[in-house]
XYZ file of C-alpha atoms in Angstrom:
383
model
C -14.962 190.125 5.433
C -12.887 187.130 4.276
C -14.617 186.952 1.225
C -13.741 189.688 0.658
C -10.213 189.378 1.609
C -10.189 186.315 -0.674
C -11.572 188.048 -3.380
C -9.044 191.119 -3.519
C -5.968 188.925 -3.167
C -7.538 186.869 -6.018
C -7.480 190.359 -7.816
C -3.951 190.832 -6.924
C -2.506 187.807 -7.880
C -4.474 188.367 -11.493
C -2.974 191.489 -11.737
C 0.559 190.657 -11.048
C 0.925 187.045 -12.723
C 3.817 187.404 -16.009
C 0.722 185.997 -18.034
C -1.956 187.542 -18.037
C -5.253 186.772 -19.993
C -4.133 187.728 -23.610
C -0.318 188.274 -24.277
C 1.450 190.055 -27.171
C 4.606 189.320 -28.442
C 6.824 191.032 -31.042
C 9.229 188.352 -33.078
C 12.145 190.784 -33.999
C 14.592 190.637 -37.215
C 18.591 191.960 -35.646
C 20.027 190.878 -39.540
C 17.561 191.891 -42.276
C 17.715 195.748 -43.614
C 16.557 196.821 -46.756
C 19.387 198.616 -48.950
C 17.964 200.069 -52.371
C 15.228 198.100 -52.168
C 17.566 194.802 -51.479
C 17.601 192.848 -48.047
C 21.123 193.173 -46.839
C 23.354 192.354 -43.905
C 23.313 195.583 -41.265
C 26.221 196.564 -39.877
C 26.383 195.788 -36.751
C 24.485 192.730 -36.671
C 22.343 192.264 -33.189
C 20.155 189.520 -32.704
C 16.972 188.560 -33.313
C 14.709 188.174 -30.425
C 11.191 187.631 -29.247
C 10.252 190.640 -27.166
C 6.756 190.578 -24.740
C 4.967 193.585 -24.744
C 2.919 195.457 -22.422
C 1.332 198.853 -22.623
C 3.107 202.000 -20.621
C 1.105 204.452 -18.367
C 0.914 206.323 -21.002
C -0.959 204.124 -23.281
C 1.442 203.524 -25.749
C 3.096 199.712 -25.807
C 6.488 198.545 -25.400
C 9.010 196.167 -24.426
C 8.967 194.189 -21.220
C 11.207 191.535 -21.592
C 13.197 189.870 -24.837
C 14.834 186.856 -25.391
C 17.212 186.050 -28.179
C 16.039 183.055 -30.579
C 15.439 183.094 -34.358
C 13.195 185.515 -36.702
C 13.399 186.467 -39.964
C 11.148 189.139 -41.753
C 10.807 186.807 -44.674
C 7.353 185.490 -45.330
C 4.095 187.165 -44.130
C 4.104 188.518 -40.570
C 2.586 185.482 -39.101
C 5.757 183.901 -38.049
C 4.019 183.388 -34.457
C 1.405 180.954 -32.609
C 0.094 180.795 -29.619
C -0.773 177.668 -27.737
C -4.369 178.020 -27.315
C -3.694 178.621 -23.117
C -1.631 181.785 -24.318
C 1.239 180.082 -21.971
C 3.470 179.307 -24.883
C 4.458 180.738 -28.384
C 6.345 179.549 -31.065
C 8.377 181.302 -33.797
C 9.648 180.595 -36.994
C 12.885 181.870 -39.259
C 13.071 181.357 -42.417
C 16.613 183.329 -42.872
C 19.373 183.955 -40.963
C 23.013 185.854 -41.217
C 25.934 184.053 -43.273
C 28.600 186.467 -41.854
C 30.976 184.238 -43.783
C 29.605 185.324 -46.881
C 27.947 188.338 -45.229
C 24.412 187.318 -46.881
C 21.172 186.348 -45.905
C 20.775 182.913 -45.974
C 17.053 179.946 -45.547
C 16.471 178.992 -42.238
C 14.313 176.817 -41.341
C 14.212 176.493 -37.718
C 11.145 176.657 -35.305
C 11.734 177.803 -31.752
C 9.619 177.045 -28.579
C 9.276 179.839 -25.641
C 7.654 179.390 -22.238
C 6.418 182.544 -21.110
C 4.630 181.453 -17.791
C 7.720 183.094 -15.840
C 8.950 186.497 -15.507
C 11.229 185.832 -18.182
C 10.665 184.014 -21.896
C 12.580 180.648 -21.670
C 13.274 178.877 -24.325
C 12.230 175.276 -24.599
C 13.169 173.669 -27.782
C 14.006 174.245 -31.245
C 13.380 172.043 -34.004
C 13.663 171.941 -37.893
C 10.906 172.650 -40.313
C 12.230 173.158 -43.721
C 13.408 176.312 -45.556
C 11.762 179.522 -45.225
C 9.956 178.365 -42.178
C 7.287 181.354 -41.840
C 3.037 181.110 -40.849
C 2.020 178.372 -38.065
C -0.943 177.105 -37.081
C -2.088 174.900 -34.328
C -5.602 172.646 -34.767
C -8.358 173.859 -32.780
C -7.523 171.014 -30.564
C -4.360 172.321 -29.850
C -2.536 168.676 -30.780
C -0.989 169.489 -34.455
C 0.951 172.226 -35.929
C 0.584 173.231 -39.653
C 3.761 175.561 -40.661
C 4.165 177.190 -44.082
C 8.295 176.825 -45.442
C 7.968 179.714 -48.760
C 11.580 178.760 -49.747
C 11.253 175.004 -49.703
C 7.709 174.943 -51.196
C 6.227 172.156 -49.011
C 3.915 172.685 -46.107
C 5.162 170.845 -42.878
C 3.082 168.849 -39.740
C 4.217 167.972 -36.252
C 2.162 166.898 -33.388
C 2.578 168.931 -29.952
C 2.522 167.271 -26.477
C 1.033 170.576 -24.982
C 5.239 171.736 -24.304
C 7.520 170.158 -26.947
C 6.850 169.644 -30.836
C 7.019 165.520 -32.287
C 8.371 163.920 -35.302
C 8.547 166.100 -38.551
C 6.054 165.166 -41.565
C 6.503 166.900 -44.766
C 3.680 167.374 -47.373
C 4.488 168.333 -50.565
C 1.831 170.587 -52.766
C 1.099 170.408 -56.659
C 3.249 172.961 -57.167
C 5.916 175.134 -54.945
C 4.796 178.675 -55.564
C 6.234 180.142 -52.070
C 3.685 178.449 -49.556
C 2.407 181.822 -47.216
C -0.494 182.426 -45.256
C -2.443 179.654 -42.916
C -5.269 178.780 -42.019
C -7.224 175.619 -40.281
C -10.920 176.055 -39.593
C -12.960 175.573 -36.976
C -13.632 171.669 -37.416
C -10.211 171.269 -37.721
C -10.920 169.296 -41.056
C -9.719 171.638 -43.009
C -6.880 173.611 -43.835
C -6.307 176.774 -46.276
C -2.727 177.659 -47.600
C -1.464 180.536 -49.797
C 1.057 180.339 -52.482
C 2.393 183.839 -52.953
C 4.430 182.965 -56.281
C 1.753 180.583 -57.877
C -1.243 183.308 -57.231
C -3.687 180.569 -55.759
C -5.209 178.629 -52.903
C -4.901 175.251 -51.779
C -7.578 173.289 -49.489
C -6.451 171.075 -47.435
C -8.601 168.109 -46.192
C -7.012 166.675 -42.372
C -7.670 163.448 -41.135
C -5.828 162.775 -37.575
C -2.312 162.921 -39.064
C -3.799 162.382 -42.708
C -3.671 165.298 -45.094
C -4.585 165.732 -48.354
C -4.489 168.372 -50.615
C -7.743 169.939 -52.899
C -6.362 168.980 -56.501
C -8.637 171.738 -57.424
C -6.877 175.315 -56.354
C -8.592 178.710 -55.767
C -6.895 180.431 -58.705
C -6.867 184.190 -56.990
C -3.924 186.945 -58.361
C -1.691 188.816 -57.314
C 0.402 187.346 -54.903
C -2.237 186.146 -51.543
C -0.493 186.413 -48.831
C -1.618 186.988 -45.442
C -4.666 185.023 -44.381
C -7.133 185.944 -41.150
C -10.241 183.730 -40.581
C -13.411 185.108 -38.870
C -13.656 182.920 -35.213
C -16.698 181.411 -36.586
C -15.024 180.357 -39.834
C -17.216 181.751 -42.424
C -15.006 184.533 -44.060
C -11.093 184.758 -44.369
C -9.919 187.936 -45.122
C -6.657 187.986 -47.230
C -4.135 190.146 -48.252
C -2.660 190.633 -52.307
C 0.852 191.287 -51.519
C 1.563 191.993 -55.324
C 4.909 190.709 -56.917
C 7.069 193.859 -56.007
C 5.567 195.780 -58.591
C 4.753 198.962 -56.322
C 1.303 198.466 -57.511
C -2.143 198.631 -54.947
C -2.619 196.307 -53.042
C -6.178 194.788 -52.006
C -7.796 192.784 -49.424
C -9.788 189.746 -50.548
C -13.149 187.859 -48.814
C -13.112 184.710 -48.988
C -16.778 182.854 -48.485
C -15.152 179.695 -46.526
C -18.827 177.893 -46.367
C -18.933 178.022 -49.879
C -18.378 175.106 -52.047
C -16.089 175.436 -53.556
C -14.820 178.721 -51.649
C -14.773 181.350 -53.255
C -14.150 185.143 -53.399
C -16.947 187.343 -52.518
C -15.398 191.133 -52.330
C -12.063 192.477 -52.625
C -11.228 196.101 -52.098
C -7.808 197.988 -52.556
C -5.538 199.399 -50.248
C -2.144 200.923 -50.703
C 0.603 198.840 -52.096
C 1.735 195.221 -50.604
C -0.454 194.972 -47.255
C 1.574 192.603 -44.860
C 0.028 192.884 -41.221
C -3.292 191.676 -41.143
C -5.568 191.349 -38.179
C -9.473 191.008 -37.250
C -10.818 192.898 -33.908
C -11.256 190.988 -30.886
C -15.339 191.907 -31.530
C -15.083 190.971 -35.185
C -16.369 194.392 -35.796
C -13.181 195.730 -37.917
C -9.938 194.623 -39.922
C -6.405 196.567 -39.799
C -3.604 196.241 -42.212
C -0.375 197.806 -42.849
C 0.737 198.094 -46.282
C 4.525 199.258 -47.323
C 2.906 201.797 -49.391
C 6.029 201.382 -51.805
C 8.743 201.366 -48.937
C 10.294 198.262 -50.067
C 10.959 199.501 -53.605
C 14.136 201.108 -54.524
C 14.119 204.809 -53.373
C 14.961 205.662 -57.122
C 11.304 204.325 -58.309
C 8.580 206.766 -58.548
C 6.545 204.480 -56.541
C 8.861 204.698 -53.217
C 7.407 206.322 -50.247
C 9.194 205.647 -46.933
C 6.546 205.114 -44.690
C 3.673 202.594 -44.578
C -0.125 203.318 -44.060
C -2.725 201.539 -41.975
C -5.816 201.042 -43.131
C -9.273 200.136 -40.620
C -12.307 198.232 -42.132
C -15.538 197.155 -41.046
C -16.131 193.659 -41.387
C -19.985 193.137 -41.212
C -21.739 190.199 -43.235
C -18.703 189.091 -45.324
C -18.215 193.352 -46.546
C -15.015 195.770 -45.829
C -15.609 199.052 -45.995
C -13.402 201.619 -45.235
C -13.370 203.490 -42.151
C -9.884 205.475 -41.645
C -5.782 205.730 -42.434
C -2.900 206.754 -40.756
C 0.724 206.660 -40.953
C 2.498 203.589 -40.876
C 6.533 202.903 -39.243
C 8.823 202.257 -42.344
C 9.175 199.125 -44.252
C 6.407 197.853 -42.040
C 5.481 194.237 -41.168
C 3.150 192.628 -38.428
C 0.097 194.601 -37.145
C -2.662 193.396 -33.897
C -4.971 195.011 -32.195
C -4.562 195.437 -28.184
C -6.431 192.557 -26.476
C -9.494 195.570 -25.776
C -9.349 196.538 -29.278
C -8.542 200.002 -28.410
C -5.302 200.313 -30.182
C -3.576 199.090 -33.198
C 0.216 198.310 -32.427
C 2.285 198.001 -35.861
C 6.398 197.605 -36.178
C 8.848 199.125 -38.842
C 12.067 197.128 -39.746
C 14.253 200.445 -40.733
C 12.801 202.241 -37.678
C 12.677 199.103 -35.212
C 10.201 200.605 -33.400
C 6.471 199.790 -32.301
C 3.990 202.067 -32.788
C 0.575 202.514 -30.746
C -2.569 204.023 -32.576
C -5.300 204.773 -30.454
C -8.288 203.521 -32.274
C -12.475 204.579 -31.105
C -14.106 203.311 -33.895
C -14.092 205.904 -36.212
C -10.660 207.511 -36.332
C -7.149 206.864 -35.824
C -4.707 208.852 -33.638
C -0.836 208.508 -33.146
C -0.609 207.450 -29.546
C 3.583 206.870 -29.244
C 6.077 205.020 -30.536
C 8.763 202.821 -28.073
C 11.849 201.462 -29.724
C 12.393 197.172 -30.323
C 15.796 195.333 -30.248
C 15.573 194.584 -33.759
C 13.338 195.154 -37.133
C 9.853 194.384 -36.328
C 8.681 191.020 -38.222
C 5.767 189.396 -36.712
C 3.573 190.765 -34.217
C 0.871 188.547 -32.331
C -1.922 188.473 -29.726
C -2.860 185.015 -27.808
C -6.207 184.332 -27.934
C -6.653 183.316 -24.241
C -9.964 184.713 -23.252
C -11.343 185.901 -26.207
């Protein structure tokens, strides 16, 4: 019997702590809209905040509690990391509002949020350098590697386990709007996108020694978004495009390979942004704008984004479903069971749940956010 006992108020205390085994967070934009096809001031501004989600009764996933810090929608959806304990997250802005001038404006700041209370507390903020967008800790949790598009130059800081160190700035071959992240598995290496320059840098890590591939991964147009496999043998990737309206694809990257290389790439509609990989590895989602971001005069402007579900089996996509996106969509994650697909619009703010069995999609709710949806993640506690 007091096994028992033990064991059930074990149970209890699982079910009620603030963090449980995965989290997901929603990094919200309060001063980005997009006005014939330009990012503009809204009127009235509200601001940005970091929002923790949970899912409703009724399956589909909203906000449980916000706090305000800085996000910007700039850069690839992957404005977000996770300490590898799922106790902490960090977010990036690489705008912010100039009500002065009534523009948007770089920022470059990188904020630090506690979320083993009730509440998300802040715990520092620190600079990177402009356009401060994609983080990613090493495997051993010690470093941070953080993309800055605007500025050009990849940035490094150690991490205590709580509080980010000294700045170090590394500077690339050429600018070319530094986007998607990645670090592998040893933690040797590095991959980084550059969205303007249409290629891929490798970078080789020594402790706090990093050098950078002189030999690029020339790969067009526009890679943006990067996803690794957990095993580190394929990174999926989105082709953003360069605002052409045009398809967009995803790209395979063979990361074993030497040097990597590409080894499939398959479209989907115009600009994909959010980009995630199953919990099981079994299947890829994206959201592309679909032409949202264009000017509403262009024959390629649809309002609404779609998401698109792959397999991902031996390196191949292949294309299992679509649905209806949330307008001028950004970050996309599965549900820590994989059994929904949450995505966020930026005109909308909203979050939208699709239920998600395998085969099909199905439109499970939407709930409103505080602000334009910009990065969306899930902390890989547990996984």
């Amino acid at each position: 019997m007091r096994n028992t006992l033990t064991l059930a108020f074990t149970a209890l205390l699982a079910m009620s702590s603030p963090v449980c085994a995965q989290t997901v967070v929603s990094a919200n934009d309060g001063h980005s809209i997009l006005r014939n096809g330009v990012q503009v001031l809204p009127q009235p501004l509200v601001p940005d905040t970091l929002s923790v989600l949970e899912r409703a009764a009724n399956g589909v996933w909203g906000v449980r509690a916000s706090l305000n810090v800085p996000v910007s929608v700039i850069g690839p959806p992957t404005a977000l990391e996770f300490t590898h304990d799922g106790k902490t997250v960090l977010v990036s802005s690489a705008s912010k509002p100039d009500v002065k001038t009534n523009k948007i404006v770089p920022d470059d700041r990188i904020s630090v949020v506690d979320l083993s209370g009730a509440k998300p507390r802040l715990v520092q903020q620190v600079a990177s350098a402009a356009g401060a967008t994609t983080m990613r800790f090493t495997p051993d949790g010690q470093h941070l590697l953080v993309a800055n598009g605007r500025s050009g130059v990849l940035t490094w800081f150690r991490f205590d386990g709580h509080r980010l160190g000294d700045r170090k700035v590394i500077t690339l071959p050429v600018s070319g709007f530094p986007a998607g992240v990645a670090i592998l598995p040893d933690g040797k290496r590095a991959l980084v996108s550059l969205w303007q320059a249409d290629r891929v840098y490798l970078l080789h890590i020594d402790g706090d020694a990093i050098t950078v591939d002189p030999t690029p991964l020339n790969i067009a147009p526009g890679p943006w978004n990067i996803q690794m496999t957990k095993d580190g043998h394929y990174a999926v990737m989105g082709m953003l495009g360069h605002g052409e309206g045009l398809p967009g694809a995803l790209s395979v990257l063979d990361l074993t390979a030497s040097p990597i290389r590409e080894i499939q790439r398959v479209t989907v509609p115009n600009a994909p942004e959010g980009l995630d990989i199953s919990p099981d590895g079994r299947y890829v989602a994206v959201v592309s704008q679909n032409g949202s971001a264009v000017s509403p005069t262009s024959p390629r402007y649809h309002p609404r984004g779609v998401v698109t579900v792959l397999s991902l089996k031996d390196g191949q996509l292949h294309t299992l479903a679509q649905a209806p996106g949330t307008l001028w969509p950004q970050g996309l994650a599965f549900s820590p069971d994989g059994k929904e697909i949450l995505v966020q619009g930026v005109m909308d703010r909203s979050l939208l749940t699709l239920g998600w069995d395998g085969e099909k999609l199905e439109r499970v709710g939407e709930a409103p956010l505080p602000g334009g949806g910009a990065d969306l993640a899930r902390s890989s506690a547990a996984e």
